[in-house]
CSV table of C-alpha atoms (C1' of nucleotides) in Angstrom, one decimal:
chain,number,residue,atom,x,y,z
A,51,MET,CA,1.7,52.8,28.0
A,52,THR,CA,-1.7,54.3,28.4
A,53,ALA,CA,-3.9,52.3,30.6
A,54,HIS,CA,-7.2,51.2,29.2
A,55,PHE,CA,-9.9,53.4,30.3
A,56,ASP,CA,-13.7,53.1,30.0
A,57,PRO,CA,-15.2,56.5,29.8
A,58,THR,CA,-18.6,55.2,30.8
A,59,MET,CA,-17.3,54.3,34.1
A,60,VAL,CA,-16.1,57.7,35.0
A,61,LYS,CA,-18.1,59.3,37.8
A,62,LEU,CA,-17.8,62.6,39.4
A,63,THR,CA,-18.7,61.2,42.8
A,64,GLU,CA,-15.3,61.5,44.4
A,65,GLN,CA,-14.4,64.7,42.7
A,66,LYS,CA,-13.0,67.3,45.0
A,67,PRO,CA,-15.4,70.2,45.2
A,68,SER,CA,-12.3,72.4,45.2
A,69,GLN,CA,-12.7,73.7,41.7
A,70,ASN,CA,-14.9,76.7,41.2
A,71,THR,CA,-17.0,77.9,44.1
A,72,LYS,CA,-19.5,79.5,41.8
A,73,THR,CA,-20.0,76.3,39.8
A,74,PRO,CA,-22.8,74.3,41.4
A,75,GLU,CA,-22.2,70.6,41.7
A,76,PRO,CA,-23.3,69.3,38.3
A,77,ALA,CA,-25.4,66.2,37.9
A,78,ASN,CA,-23.3,64.9,35.1
A,79,LEU,CA,-20.8,65.7,32.4
A,80,ALA,CA,-23.4,67.0,30.0
A,81,GLU,CA,-24.5,69.5,32.6
A,82,ILE,CA,-21.0,70.7,33.2
A,83,LEU,CA,-20.7,71.3,29.5
A,84,ARG,CA,-24.0,73.1,29.2
A,85,LEU,CA,-23.0,75.4,32.1
A,86,ALA,CA,-19.9,76.2,30.2
A,87,GLY,CA,-22.0,77.1,27.2
A,88,LEU,CA,-20.8,74.1,25.2
A,89,ARG,CA,-23.1,71.6,23.6
A,90,PRO,CA,-22.6,68.2,25.1
A,91,THR,CA,-21.5,66.5,21.9
A,92,ARG,CA,-20.1,63.0,21.7
A,93,GLN,CA,-16.6,64.3,21.3
A,94,ARG,CA,-16.8,66.8,24.2
A,95,LEU,CA,-18.3,64.2,26.5
A,96,ALA,CA,-15.6,61.7,25.7
A,97,ILE,CA,-12.9,64.3,26.5
A,98,ALA,CA,-14.7,65.5,29.6
A,99,ALA,CA,-15.0,61.9,30.8
A,100,LEU,CA,-11.3,61.5,30.5
A,101,LEU,CA,-10.2,64.8,32.0
A,102,LEU,CA,-12.9,66.0,34.4
A,103,ASP,CA,-12.9,63.0,36.7
A,104,GLY,CA,-11.1,64.8,39.5
A,105,ARG,CA,-7.7,63.4,38.9
A,106,HIS,CA,-4.9,65.9,38.6
A,107,ARG,CA,-2.7,65.3,35.6
A,108,HIS,CA,-1.1,66.8,32.6
A,109,VAL,CA,-2.0,65.9,29.1
A,110,THR,CA,-1.0,67.2,25.6
A,111,ALA,CA,-3.4,67.2,22.7
A,112,ASP,CA,-1.4,64.2,21.5
A,113,SER,CA,-1.5,62.1,24.7
A,114,LEU,CA,-5.2,62.8,25.0
A,115,THR,CA,-5.8,61.6,21.5
A,116,GLU,CA,-4.1,58.4,22.4
A,117,GLU,CA,-6.3,57.9,25.4
A,118,ILE,CA,-9.4,58.5,23.3
A,119,VAL,CA,-8.2,55.9,20.8
A,120,ALA,CA,-7.4,53.5,23.7
A,121,ALA,CA,-11.0,54.0,24.9
A,122,GLY,CA,-12.2,52.8,21.5
A,123,LEU,CA,-13.4,56.2,20.4
A,124,TYR,CA,-12.3,58.7,17.8
A,125,VAL,CA,-12.1,62.5,17.8
A,126,SER,CA,-10.3,64.4,15.1
A,127,SER,CA,-7.2,66.2,16.1
A,128,GLY,CA,-8.7,69.6,15.3
A,129,THR,CA,-11.5,68.9,17.6
A,130,VAL,CA,-9.2,67.8,20.3
A,131,TYR,CA,-7.4,71.1,20.1
A,132,ASN,CA,-10.6,73.0,19.9
A,133,THR,CA,-12.1,71.2,22.9
A,134,LEU,CA,-9.0,71.7,25.0
A,135,ASN,CA,-9.1,75.4,24.3
A,136,GLN,CA,-12.8,75.6,25.0
A,137,PHE,CA,-12.4,73.8,28.3
A,138,THR,CA,-9.5,76.0,29.2
A,139,HIS,CA,-11.5,79.1,28.4
A,140,ALA,CA,-14.4,77.8,30.5
A,141,GLY,CA,-12.0,77.2,33.5
A,142,LEU,CA,-12.3,73.5,33.4
A,143,LEU,CA,-8.6,73.1,32.5
A,144,ARG,CA,-5.6,75.2,32.9
A,145,ARG,CA,-3.0,75.8,30.2
A,146,VAL,CA,0.6,75.6,31.0
A,147,VAL,CA,3.2,76.5,28.5
A,148,ILE,CA,6.7,75.3,29.0
A,149,HIS,CA,9.1,76.3,26.3
A,150,ASN,CA,9.3,76.0,22.6
A,151,GLU,CA,8.5,78.2,19.7
A,152,TYR,CA,8.0,81.9,19.8
A,153,SER,CA,10.4,83.1,22.5
A,154,LEU,CA,11.5,86.6,23.2
A,155,PHE,CA,15.1,87.2,23.9
A,156,ASP,CA,15.7,89.6,26.7
A,157,THR,CA,18.8,91.7,26.8
A,158,ASN,CA,18.3,92.1,30.5
A,159,THR,CA,20.1,89.1,32.0
A,160,ASP,CA,19.5,90.3,35.5
A,161,HIS,CA,16.9,88.4,37.2
A,162,HIS,CA,13.5,89.9,36.7
A,163,HIS,CA,10.0,89.0,35.8
A,164,HIS,CA,7.3,89.9,33.3
A,165,PHE,CA,3.8,91.1,32.8
A,166,TYR,CA,2.3,89.6,29.8
A,167,GLU,CA,-0.8,90.9,28.1
A,168,ALA,CA,-2.1,88.4,25.6
A,169,GLU,CA,-4.4,90.7,23.8
A,170,ASN,CA,-1.7,92.9,22.3
A,171,ASP,CA,1.1,90.4,22.8
A,172,GLN,CA,2.8,92.9,25.1
A,173,LEU,CA,5.6,92.0,27.4
A,174,VAL,CA,6.6,94.4,30.2
A,175,ASP,CA,9.5,94.0,32.6
A,176,ILE,CA,8.8,93.9,36.3
A,177,PRO,CA,11.6,95.2,38.5
A,178,ASN,CA,13.0,92.3,40.5
A,179,ASP,CA,12.1,93.9,43.8
A,180,ASP,CA,8.5,94.1,42.9
A,181,VAL,CA,8.1,90.4,43.0
A,182,VAL,CA,9.2,88.8,46.3
A,183,LEU,CA,9.2,85.1,46.6
A,184,ALA,CA,9.1,84.4,50.2
A,185,GLN,CA,9.4,80.7,50.0
A,186,LEU,CA,10.4,78.2,47.4
A,187,PRO,CA,10.2,74.5,47.5
A,188,ASN,CA,13.2,72.3,47.5
A,189,ALA,CA,14.0,70.9,44.1
A,190,PRO,CA,13.2,67.2,43.7
A,191,ALA,CA,15.9,64.8,44.8
A,192,GLY,CA,19.0,65.0,42.7
A,193,HIS,CA,18.0,68.3,41.2
A,194,GLU,CA,18.8,71.9,41.6
A,195,ILE,CA,17.0,75.0,40.7
A,196,LYS,CA,18.2,76.6,37.6
A,197,ALA,CA,15.9,79.5,37.2
A,198,VAL,CA,12.5,80.8,38.3
A,199,ASP,CA,10.2,82.4,35.9
A,200,VAL,CA,7.3,84.4,37.1
A,201,ILE,CA,4.9,85.5,34.4
A,202,ILE,CA,2.0,87.6,35.5
A,203,HIS,CA,-0.7,87.5,32.9
A,204,ILE,CA,-2.8,90.6,32.8
A,205,ARG,CA,-5.8,91.9,30.9
A,206,HIS,CA,-7.7,95.1,30.5
A,207,LYS,CA,-10.0,95.8,33.4
A,208,THR,CA,-13.0,96.8,31.3
A,209,ALA,CA,-14.1,93.7,29.5
A,210,PRO,CA,-13.4,94.4,25.9
A,211,LYS,CA,-16.0,91.9,24.6
B,211,MET,CA,18.3,66.9,52.4
B,212,THR,CA,18.8,69.9,50.2
B,213,ALA,CA,19.3,73.2,51.7
B,214,HIS,CA,16.2,75.3,51.7
B,215,PHE,CA,16.2,78.5,49.8
B,216,ASP,CA,17.0,81.6,51.6
B,217,PRO,CA,13.6,83.4,51.8
B,218,THR,CA,14.9,86.8,52.2
B,219,MET,CA,17.7,87.0,49.7
B,220,VAL,CA,15.8,86.2,46.5
B,221,LYS,CA,18.7,85.0,44.5
B,222,LEU,CA,17.0,82.8,42.1
B,223,THR,CA,19.2,82.1,39.1
B,224,GLU,CA,22.5,80.4,38.9
B,225,GLN,CA,23.6,81.6,35.6
B,226,LYS,CA,27.1,81.9,34.3
B,227,PRO,CA,28.9,84.7,36.0
B,228,SER,CA,28.6,86.9,32.9
B,229,GLN,CA,29.5,90.5,33.5
B,230,ASN,CA,26.9,93.1,32.5
B,231,THR,CA,29.1,95.6,30.8
B,232,LYS,CA,27.1,98.7,30.1
B,233,THR,CA,29.8,100.3,28.0
B,234,PRO,CA,29.2,99.6,24.3
B,235,GLU,CA,32.8,99.5,23.3
B,236,PRO,CA,33.1,97.8,19.9
B,237,ALA,CA,36.6,96.6,20.7
B,238,ASN,CA,35.2,94.7,23.6
B,239,LEU,CA,32.5,92.9,21.7
B,240,ALA,CA,35.0,90.6,20.1
B,241,GLU,CA,36.5,89.9,23.4
B,242,ILE,CA,33.1,89.2,25.0
B,243,LEU,CA,32.4,86.7,22.2
B,244,ARG,CA,35.8,85.0,22.7
B,245,LEU,CA,35.2,84.7,26.4
B,246,ALA,CA,31.9,83.0,25.6
B,247,GLY,CA,33.8,80.6,23.3
B,248,LEU,CA,32.4,82.1,20.2
B,249,ARG,CA,34.4,83.2,17.2
B,250,PRO,CA,33.8,86.9,16.6
B,251,THR,CA,32.4,86.6,13.1
B,252,ARG,CA,30.9,89.4,11.2
B,253,GLN,CA,27.4,88.1,11.9
B,254,ARG,CA,27.9,87.7,15.6
B,255,LEU,CA,29.5,91.1,16.0
B,256,ALA,CA,26.6,92.7,14.2
B,257,ILE,CA,24.1,91.1,16.6
B,258,ALA,CA,26.2,91.7,19.6
B,259,ALA,CA,26.5,95.4,18.6
B,260,LEU,CA,22.7,95.6,18.5
B,261,LEU,CA,21.9,93.6,21.6
B,262,LEU,CA,24.8,94.0,24.0
B,263,ASP,CA,24.8,97.7,24.3
B,264,GLY,CA,23.3,97.8,27.8
B,265,ARG,CA,19.8,98.7,26.8
B,266,HIS,CA,17.2,96.4,28.2
B,267,ARG,CA,14.7,95.3,25.6
B,268,HIS,CA,13.0,92.3,24.1
B,269,VAL,CA,13.6,91.1,20.6
B,270,THR,CA,12.4,88.2,18.6
B,271,ALA,CA,14.4,86.5,15.9
B,272,ASP,CA,12.2,88.3,13.4
B,273,SER,CA,12.5,91.8,14.9
B,274,LEU,CA,16.2,91.4,15.2
B,275,THR,CA,16.5,90.5,11.6
B,276,GLU,CA,14.6,93.7,10.7
B,277,GLU,CA,17.1,95.7,12.8
B,278,ILE,CA,20.0,94.0,11.0
B,279,VAL,CA,18.6,94.8,7.6
B,280,ALA,CA,17.8,98.4,8.8
B,281,ALA,CA,21.5,98.7,9.7
B,282,GLY,CA,22.4,97.8,6.1
B,283,LEU,CA,23.6,94.3,7.0
B,284,TYR,CA,22.5,90.8,6.3
B,285,VAL,CA,22.4,87.7,8.4
B,286,SER,CA,20.5,84.6,7.4
B,287,SER,CA,17.6,83.6,9.6
B,288,GLY,CA,19.2,80.4,10.6
B,289,THR,CA,22.2,82.3,11.9
B,290,VAL,CA,20.1,84.7,13.7
B,291,TYR,CA,18.5,81.8,15.6
B,292,ASN,CA,21.8,80.1,16.2
B,293,THR,CA,23.4,83.2,17.5
B,294,LEU,CA,20.5,84.1,19.8
B,295,ASN,CA,20.7,80.6,21.2
B,296,GLN,CA,24.4,80.8,21.6
B,297,PHE,CA,24.2,84.1,23.3
B,298,THR,CA,21.6,82.8,25.6
B,299,HIS,CA,23.6,79.7,26.4
B,300,ALA,CA,26.5,82.0,27.2
B,301,GLY,CA,24.4,84.1,29.6
B,302,LEU,CA,24.5,87.2,27.4
B,303,LEU,CA,20.8,87.0,26.8
B,304,ARG,CA,17.8,85.5,28.6
B,305,ARG,CA,15.1,83.6,26.9
B,306,VAL,CA,11.5,84.2,27.8
B,307,VAL,CA,8.8,82.0,26.5
B,308,ILE,CA,5.3,83.4,26.7
B,309,HIS,CA,2.7,81.2,25.2
B,310,ASN,CA,2.2,79.3,22.0
B,311,GLU,CA,3.0,75.9,20.7
B,312,TYR,CA,3.4,72.9,22.8
B,313,SER,CA,1.2,73.4,25.8
B,314,LEU,CA,0.2,71.0,28.5
B,315,PHE,CA,-3.3,71.1,29.8
B,316,ASP,CA,-3.6,70.6,33.5
B,317,THR,CA,-6.7,69.1,35.0
B,318,ASN,CA,-5.8,70.8,38.2
B,319,THR,CA,-7.5,74.2,37.9
B,320,ASP,CA,-6.6,75.1,41.4
B,321,HIS,CA,-3.8,77.5,41.6
B,322,HIS,CA,-0.5,75.8,41.7
B,323,HIS,CA,2.9,76.0,40.1
B,324,HIS,CA,5.4,73.7,38.4
B,325,PHE,CA,8.8,72.3,38.3
B,326,TYR,CA,10.1,71.8,34.8
B,327,GLU,CA,13.0,69.7,33.9
B,328,ALA,CA,14.0,70.5,30.3
B,329,GLU,CA,16.2,67.4,29.8
B,330,ASN,CA,13.4,64.9,30.1
B,331,ASP,CA,10.6,67.3,29.4
B,332,GLN,CA,9.2,66.5,32.8
B,333,LEU,CA,6.6,68.6,34.5
B,334,VAL,CA,5.9,68.2,38.2
B,335,ASP,CA,3.3,70.0,40.2
B,336,ILE,CA,4.3,72.1,43.2
B,337,PRO,CA,1.8,72.3,46.0
B,338,ASN,CA,0.5,75.8,46.1
B,339,ASP,CA,1.7,76.4,49.7
B,340,ASP,CA,5.3,75.6,48.7
B,341,VAL,CA,5.5,78.8,46.7
B,342,VAL,CA,4.8,81.9,48.6
B,343,LEU,CA,4.6,85.1,46.7
B,344,ALA,CA,5.1,87.7,49.4
B,345,GLN,CA,4.6,90.6,47.2
B,346,LEU,CA,3.2,91.2,43.8
B,347,PRO,CA,3.4,94.4,41.8
B,348,ASN,CA,0.3,96.3,40.8
B,349,ALA,CA,-0.8,95.7,37.3
B,350,PRO,CA,-0.1,98.5,34.8
B,351,ALA,CA,-2.8,101.2,34.7
B,352,GLY,CA,-6.1,100.0,33.4
B,353,HIS,CA,-5.1,96.3,33.8
B,354,GLU,CA,-5.8,93.6,36.2
B,355,ILE,CA,-3.9,90.4,37.1
B,356,LYS,CA,-5.4,87.4,35.4
B,357,ALA,CA,-3.0,84.7,36.5
B,358,VAL,CA,0.4,84.2,37.9
B,359,ASP,CA,2.6,81.4,36.6
B,360,VAL,CA,5.7,80.3,38.4
B,361,ILE,CA,7.8,77.8,36.6
B,362,ILE,CA,10.8,76.6,38.4
B,363,HIS,CA,13.3,75.3,35.9
B,364,ILE,CA,15.4,72.5,37.4
B,365,ARG,CA,18.3,70.3,36.3
B,366,HIS,CA,20.3,67.4,37.5
B,367,LYS,CA,22.8,68.4,40.1
B,368,THR,CA,25.7,66.5,38.4
B,369,ALA,CA,26.4,68.6,35.4
B,370,PRO,CA,25.6,66.2,32.4
B,371,LYS,CA,27.4,68.4,30.0
C,252,DA,C1',-39.8,65.7,12.2
C,253,DT,C1',-37.6,70.0,10.5
C,254,DC,C1',-34.3,73.4,10.5
C,255,DC,C1',-30.2,75.9,11.4
C,256,DA,C1',-26.6,77.6,14.3
C,257,DG,C1',-23.2,75.3,16.4
C,258,DT,C1',-19.8,71.3,15.6
C,259,DT,C1',-16.8,68.1,13.6
C,260,DT,C1',-13.9,66.6,10.0
C,261,DA,C1',-9.9,65.9,6.7
C,262,DA,C1',-6.8,68.3,4.7
C,263,DA,C1',-4.2,72.2,3.9
C,264,DA,C1',-2.1,76.1,5.9
C,265,DT,C1',0.7,78.5,9.3
C,266,DC,C1',4.9,79.7,11.3
C,267,DA,C1',8.6,79.9,14.4
C,268,DT,C1',12.2,77.1,14.7
C,269,DT,C1',15.6,73.5,13.5
C,270,DC,C1',18.2,70.7,10.3
C,271,DT,C1',21.1,69.8,6.2
C,272,DA,C1',25.0,69.8,3.2
C,273,DA,C1',27.7,72.7,0.8
C,274,DA,C1',30.3,76.9,0.6
C,275,DG,C1',32.8,80.3,3.2
C,276,DA,C1',35.6,82.4,6.9
C,277,DG,C1',38.7,82.6,11.3
C,278,DC,C1',42.9,81.6,12.9
C,279,DC,C1',46.8,78.7,14.1
C,280,DT,C1',50.9,76.8,12.2
C,281,DT,C1',54.3,76.8,8.8
D,75,DA,C1',51.8,84.8,3.0
D,76,DA,C1',50.0,80.2,2.3
D,77,DG,C1',48.1,76.0,3.8
D,78,DG,C1',44.8,73.6,6.4
D,79,DC,C1',41.6,72.3,9.7
D,80,DT,C1',37.7,73.5,12.1
D,81,DC,C1',34.0,76.4,13.1
D,82,DT,C1',30.3,79.2,10.7
D,83,DT,C1',27.1,80.7,7.5
D,84,DT,C1',23.9,80.0,4.1
D,85,DA,C1',19.6,78.7,1.4
D,86,DG,C1',16.4,75.8,1.4
D,87,DA,C1',14.0,71.9,3.1
D,88,DA,C1',12.1,69.8,7.1
D,89,DT,C1',9.7,69.8,11.5
D,90,DG,C1',5.8,69.7,14.4
D,91,DA,C1',2.3,71.6,17.2
D,92,DT,C1',-1.4,74.3,16.3
D,93,DT,C1',-5.0,76.7,13.5
D,94,DT,C1',-7.8,77.4,9.5
D,95,DT,C1',-10.7,76.0,5.8
D,96,DA,C1',-14.8,74.5,3.6
D,97,DA,C1',-17.9,71.1,3.5
D,98,DA,C1',-20.6,67.6,6.0
D,99,DC,C1',-22.9,66.7,10.1
D,100,DT,C1',-25.7,67.1,14.6
D,101,DG,C1',-28.1,68.7,18.8
D,102,DG,C1',-32.0,70.6,20.3
D,103,DA,C1',-35.4,74.2,20.0
D,104,DT,C1',-39.6,75.1,17.4
DNA sequence: ATCCAGTTTAAAATCATTCTAAAGAGCCTT
DNA sequence: AAGGCTCTTTAGAATGATTTTAAACTGGAT
């Protein structure tokens, strides 16, 4: 199902400069990685070539591994995970978590939202009135909205590191 | 075309019309379970007594098991999970998923949100402008907002169940 | 080239959650 | 009260995405 993809063909020429205003336009992928504080290894370059070409899409560690194999390369699954996390930490990717594993069950069935502090794994209720969604999109054709979850990720103001 | 959501009246969920009885009357617990189509077993009654007393709090399967043990009872972990899911399905609890396990990595680092259809595990981008957060709460003291995730859970209009 | 901290690797470990099949319990009908 | 049928519970095994481990490897500064 995955289209064949030659990582050497990937250019950044048409990439939207909409990413990070503080990131200067990098000459190549290796430079992007260096700016992120990551050594441009064969594995990271392969993944960067696949993901940082300006296309907007969603991948899982698994689907990405398939693409890498389809490109005639190989990267161990541990490294795929590490790289994905490193790229995310560097702001090159965004992590979206959907459902699955490790849920909290809230005895408050009224609609409300949450602060989440990752450091201490703390979840705090937000009174419903404190979050006002002025506009929501229509659900895709044939669908209806079942629920809206707003999770506001927070962190300590003073950088702990 | 689907009716647009009412921007002012933020009524987001369409959960089952479950009443939020704040009165922890033990006699009512069995009735609550029956109304939810669940046999009032010893295990379910124990969990209901702990969770459906009107207090608003967050529990995990693990923390709940601890409470059960602390109350001098015993419920197997499989049943704790089953019961939590059944209560959630019945609208007596709400499931909140925070992070962990099974993430998607989004090559779009611009701020945007997502539709998520659980049935087919489909994730669809929502253009940023389609979700308007008119008001956000202040982060708790000493904290700052790192990110805001809005996940709109959708389902097919024709109830497949 | 050399060296070493940073990386990658395969395999094992983690861990919340789900599944399995066998035993047990609710509850409706006699 | 007993029978019986179904729904529930249970212990333990299975699942599956992710992380960790310890050893082998590599990029790049000296």
